[in-house]
Coordinates of C-alpha atoms in Angstrom, one line a residue:
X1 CA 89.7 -43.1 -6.0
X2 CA 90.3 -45.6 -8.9
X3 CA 86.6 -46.8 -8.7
X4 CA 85.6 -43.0 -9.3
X5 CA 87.9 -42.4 -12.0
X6 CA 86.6 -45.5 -13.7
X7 CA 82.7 -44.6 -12.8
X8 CA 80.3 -43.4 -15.7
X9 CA 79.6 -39.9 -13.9
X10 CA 83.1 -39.2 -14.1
X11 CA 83.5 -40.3 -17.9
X12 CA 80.1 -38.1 -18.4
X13 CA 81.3 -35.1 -17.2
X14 CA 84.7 -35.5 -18.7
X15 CA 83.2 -36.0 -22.1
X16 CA 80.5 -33.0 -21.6
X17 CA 83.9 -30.9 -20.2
X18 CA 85.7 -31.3 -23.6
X19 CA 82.9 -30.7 -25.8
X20 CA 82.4 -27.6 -24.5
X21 CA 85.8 -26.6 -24.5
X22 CA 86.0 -28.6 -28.1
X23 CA 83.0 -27.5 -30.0
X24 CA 83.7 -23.6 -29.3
X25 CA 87.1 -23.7 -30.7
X26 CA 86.5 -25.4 -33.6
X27 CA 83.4 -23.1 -34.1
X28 CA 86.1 -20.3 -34.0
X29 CA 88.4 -21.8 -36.0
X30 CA 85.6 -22.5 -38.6
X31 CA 84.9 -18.7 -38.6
X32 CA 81.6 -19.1 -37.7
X33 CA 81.6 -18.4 -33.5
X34 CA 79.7 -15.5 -33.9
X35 CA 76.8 -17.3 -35.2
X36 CA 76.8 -20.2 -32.6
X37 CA 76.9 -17.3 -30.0
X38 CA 73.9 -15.9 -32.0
X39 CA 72.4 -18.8 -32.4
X40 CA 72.5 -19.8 -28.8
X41 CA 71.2 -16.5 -27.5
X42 CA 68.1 -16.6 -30.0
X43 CA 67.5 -19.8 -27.8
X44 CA 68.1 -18.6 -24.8
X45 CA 66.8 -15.1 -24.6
X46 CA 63.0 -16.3 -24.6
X47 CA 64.3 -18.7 -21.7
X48 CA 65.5 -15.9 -19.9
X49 CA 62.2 -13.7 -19.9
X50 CA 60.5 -16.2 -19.0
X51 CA 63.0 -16.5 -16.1
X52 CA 62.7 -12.9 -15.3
X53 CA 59.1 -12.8 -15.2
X54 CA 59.0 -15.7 -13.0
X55 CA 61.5 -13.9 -10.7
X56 CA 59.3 -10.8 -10.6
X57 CA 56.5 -12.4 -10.4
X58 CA 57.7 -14.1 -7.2
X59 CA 59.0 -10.8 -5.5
X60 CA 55.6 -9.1 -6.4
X61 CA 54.5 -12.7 -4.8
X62 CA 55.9 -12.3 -1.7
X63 CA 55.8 -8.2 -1.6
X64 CA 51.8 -9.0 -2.0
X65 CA 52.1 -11.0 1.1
X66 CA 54.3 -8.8 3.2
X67 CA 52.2 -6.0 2.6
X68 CA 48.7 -8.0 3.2
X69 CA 50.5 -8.9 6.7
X70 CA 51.2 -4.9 7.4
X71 CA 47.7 -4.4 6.3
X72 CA 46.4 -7.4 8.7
X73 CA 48.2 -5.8 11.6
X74 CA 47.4 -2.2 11.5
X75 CA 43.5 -3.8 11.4
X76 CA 44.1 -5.7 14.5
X77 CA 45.4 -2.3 15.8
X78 CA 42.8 0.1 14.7
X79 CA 40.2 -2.6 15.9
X80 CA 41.8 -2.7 19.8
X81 CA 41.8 1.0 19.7
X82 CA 38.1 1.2 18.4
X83 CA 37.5 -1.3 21.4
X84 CA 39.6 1.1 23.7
X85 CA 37.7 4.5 22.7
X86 CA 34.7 2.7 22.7
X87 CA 35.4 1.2 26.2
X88 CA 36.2 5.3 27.2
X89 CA 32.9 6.8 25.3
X90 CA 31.0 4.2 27.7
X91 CA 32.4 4.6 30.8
X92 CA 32.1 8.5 30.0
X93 CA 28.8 8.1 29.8
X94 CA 28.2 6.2 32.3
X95 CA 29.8 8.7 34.7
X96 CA 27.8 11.5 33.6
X97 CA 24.7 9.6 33.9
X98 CA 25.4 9.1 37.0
X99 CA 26.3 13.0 37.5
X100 CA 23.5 13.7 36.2
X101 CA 21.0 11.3 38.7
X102 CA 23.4 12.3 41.9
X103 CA 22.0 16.4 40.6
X104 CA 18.5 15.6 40.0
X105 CA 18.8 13.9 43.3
X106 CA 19.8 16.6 45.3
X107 CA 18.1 19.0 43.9
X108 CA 15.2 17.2 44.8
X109 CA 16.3 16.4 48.5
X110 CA 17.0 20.7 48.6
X111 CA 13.3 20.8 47.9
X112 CA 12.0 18.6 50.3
X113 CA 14.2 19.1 53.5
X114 CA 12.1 16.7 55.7
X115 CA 12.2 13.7 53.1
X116 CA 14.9 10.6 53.7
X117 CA 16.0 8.9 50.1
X118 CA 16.9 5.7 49.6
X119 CA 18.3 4.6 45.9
X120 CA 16.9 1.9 44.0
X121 CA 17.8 0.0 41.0
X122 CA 15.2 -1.4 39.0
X123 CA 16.1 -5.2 38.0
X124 CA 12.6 -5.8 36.5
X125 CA 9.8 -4.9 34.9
X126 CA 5.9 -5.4 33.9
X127 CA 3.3 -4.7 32.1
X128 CA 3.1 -2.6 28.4
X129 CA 5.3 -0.5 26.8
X130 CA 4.5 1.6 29.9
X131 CA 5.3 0.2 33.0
X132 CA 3.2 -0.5 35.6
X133 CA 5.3 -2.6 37.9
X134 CA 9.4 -2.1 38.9
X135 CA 11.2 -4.7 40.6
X136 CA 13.7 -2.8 42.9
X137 CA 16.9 -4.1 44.4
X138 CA 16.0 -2.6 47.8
X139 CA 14.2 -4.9 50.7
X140 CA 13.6 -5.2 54.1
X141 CA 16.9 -5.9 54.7
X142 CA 17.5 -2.1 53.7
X143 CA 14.3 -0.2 55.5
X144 CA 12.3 -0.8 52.9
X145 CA 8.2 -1.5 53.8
X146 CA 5.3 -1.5 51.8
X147 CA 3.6 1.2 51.1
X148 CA 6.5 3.6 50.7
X149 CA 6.4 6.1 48.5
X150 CA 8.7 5.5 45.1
X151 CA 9.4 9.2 42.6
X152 CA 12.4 10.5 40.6
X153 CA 13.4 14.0 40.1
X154 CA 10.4 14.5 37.9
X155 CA 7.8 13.2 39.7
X156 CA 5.9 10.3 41.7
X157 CA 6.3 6.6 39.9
X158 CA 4.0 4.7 42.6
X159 CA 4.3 3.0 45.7
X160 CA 6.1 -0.5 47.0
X161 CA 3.7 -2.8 46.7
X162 CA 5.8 -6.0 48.3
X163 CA 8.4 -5.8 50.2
X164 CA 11.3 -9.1 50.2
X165 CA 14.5 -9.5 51.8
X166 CA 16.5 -7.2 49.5
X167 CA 14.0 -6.7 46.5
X168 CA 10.6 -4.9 46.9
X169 CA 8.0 -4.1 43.7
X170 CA 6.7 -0.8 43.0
X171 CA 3.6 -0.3 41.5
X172 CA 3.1 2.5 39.0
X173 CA 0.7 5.5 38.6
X174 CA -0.9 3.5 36.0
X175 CA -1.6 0.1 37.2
X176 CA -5.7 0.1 37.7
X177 CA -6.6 0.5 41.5
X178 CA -3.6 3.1 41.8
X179 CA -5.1 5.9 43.7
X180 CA -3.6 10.0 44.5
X181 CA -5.3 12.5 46.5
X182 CA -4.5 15.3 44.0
X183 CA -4.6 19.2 42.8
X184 CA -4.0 21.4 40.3
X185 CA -1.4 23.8 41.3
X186 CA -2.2 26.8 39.4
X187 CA -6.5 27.1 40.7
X188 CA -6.3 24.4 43.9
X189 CA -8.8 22.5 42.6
X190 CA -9.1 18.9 44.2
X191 CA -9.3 15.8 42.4
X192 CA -7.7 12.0 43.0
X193 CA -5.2 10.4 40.0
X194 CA -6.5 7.2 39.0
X195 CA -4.8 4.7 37.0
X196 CA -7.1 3.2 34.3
X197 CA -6.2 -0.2 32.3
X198 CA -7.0 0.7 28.7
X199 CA -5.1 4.5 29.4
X200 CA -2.2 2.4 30.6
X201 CA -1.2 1.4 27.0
X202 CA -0.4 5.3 26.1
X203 CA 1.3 6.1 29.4
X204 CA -0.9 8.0 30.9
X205 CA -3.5 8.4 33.7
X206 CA -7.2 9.9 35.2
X207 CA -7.8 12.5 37.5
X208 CA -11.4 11.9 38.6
X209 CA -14.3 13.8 40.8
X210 CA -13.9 17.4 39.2
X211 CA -16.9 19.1 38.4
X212 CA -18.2 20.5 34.7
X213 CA -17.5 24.5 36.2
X214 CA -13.8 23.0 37.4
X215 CA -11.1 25.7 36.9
X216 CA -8.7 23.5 35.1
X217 CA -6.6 23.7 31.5
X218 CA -4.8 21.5 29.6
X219 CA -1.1 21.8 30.3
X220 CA -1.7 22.7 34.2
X221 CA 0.6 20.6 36.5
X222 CA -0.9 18.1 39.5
X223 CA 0.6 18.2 42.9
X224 CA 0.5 14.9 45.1
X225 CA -2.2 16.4 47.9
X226 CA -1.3 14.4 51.1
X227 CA -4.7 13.5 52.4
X228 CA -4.5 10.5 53.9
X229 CA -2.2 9.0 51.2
X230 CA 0.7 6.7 51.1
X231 CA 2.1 10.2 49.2
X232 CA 3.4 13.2 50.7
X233 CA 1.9 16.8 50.0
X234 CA 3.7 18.5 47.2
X235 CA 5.3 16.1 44.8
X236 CA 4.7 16.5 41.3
X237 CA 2.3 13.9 39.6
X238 CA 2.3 15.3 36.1
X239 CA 0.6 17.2 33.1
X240 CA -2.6 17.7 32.3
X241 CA -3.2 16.5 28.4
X242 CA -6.5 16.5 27.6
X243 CA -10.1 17.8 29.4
X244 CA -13.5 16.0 28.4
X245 CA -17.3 16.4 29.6
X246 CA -18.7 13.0 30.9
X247 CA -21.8 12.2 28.8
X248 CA -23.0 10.2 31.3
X249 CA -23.0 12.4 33.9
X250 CA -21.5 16.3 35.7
X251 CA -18.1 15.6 36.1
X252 CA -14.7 15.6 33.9
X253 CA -12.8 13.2 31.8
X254 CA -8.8 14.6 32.5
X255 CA -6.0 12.8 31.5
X256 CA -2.8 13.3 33.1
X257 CA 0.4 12.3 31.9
X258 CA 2.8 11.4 34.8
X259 CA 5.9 13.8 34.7
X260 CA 8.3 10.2 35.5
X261 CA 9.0 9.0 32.1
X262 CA 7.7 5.2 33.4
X263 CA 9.0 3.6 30.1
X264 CA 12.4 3.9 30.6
X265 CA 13.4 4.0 34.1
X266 CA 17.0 2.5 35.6
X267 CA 16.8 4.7 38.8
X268 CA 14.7 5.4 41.3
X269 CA 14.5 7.1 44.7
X270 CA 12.5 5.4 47.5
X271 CA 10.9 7.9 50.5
X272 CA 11.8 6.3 53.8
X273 CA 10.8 8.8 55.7
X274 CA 8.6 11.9 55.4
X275 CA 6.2 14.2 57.4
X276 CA 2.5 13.4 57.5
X277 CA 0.8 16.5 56.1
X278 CA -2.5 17.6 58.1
X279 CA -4.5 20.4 57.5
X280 CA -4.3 24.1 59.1

């Protein structure tokens, strides 16, 4: 205790102590306390903006901050349920894409009774911008063989060409060498659909051997004719698009556009089974 009381910090703050209990009184007695007080707030009231601004400036500091944080986590909210609604919209749309092939599918199978289905996949693709080769995800293992005959809802896509384990390829109404006994519904008129290499680029397809005096228009729709094809009688092929003369010769130039949109296909139905038609 004595070492303390004889320490400079406590002969410091003794001496500050009395001149600040000192230097006020004999200010007052002087008669001039008002104007030390005065004198002292002139000095100090720049201090003490300064002080205030600082301390606003710091709440506005950390009020900055404590909203950016509320703004950070409503983002990170409004981002996961983006991510949710856009997980529903898919799933939605998955489902009634699949509605929608399960429909076309039966509707077809109403219309051809005697026909067995199985559903492919396709996994992979060749040729242009029109397809002229599917790989399917159905093989031997499955029933599959080649030569079977491959359509959707809206008409014939080909035929398998190979036939693997579980995989098979189809090969399209357009790859050159394709061949369909053929006829125009609306006048009978017989003809064969022929796929051609430099039509394949714009999707569509021939239908040769039809005479100059043929009764057939542009817009007439060709049926699958069943002679002695890998195809049965009746399936739609497509559209009729355009009609030319041959310059070299009697017959016409028709180009038929397949009614299977072959750019875009995900789904396809494979005919497993189907009775051969003959001639009455």
């Amino acid at each position: 205790m004595r070492e303390f009381l004889r320490s400079k910090f406590f002969t410091v703050t003794v001496i500050i102590s009395l001149i600040m209990v000192i230097v006020p009184t004999v200010f007052n007695i002087m008669g001039i306390g008002g104007l030390l007080r005065n004198t002292v707030n002139t000095i100090l009231t720049p201090a003490q903006k300064v002080f205030t601004y600082c301390t606003d400036a710091v709440d506005g500091f950390v009020s900055f901050f404590t909203e950016f944080d509320r703004i950070v986590d409503e983002n990170n909210a409004l981002r996961e349920e983006i991510v949710s609604l856009r997980d529903r919209i898919s799933s939605a749309e998955e489902t009634e894409e699949m509605n929608n092939w399960l429909y076309n599918y039966l509707e077809l199978k109403r219309e051809h009774t005697d026909f067995v289905f199985a559903q492919a996949n396709v996994t992979g693709s060749g040729g242009t911008n029109y397809i002229t080769v599917f790989t399917l995800d159905r093989g031997r293992s499955h029933g599959i063989r080649e030569n079977m005959p491959v359509v959707t809802n809206e008409g014939i896509v080909g035929y398998i060409s190979q036939v693997g384990t579980n995989w098979s390829k189809a090969v399209t109404l357009l790859e050159a060498g394709s061949a369909v006994g053929a006829y125009v519904e609306r006048s009978g008129e017989l003809g064969v659909i022929e796929g051609n290499f430099s039509l394949a680029r714009d999707g569509v397809c021939r239908m040769n051997y039809l005479s100059a005096d043929a009764d057939i228009k542009v817009g007439d729709r060709i049926i699958s004719a069943g002679y002695g094809s890998v195809y049965p009688r009746g399936l739609v092929i497509g559209t009729v698009e355009n009609i030319e003369k041959d310059p070299a010769g009697r017959d016409l130039l028709v180009t038929v556009r397949p009614g299977a949109d072959l750019s875009s296909l995900e789904k396809m139905m494979i005919i497993t089974e189907y009775e051969t038609y003959t001639e009455k």
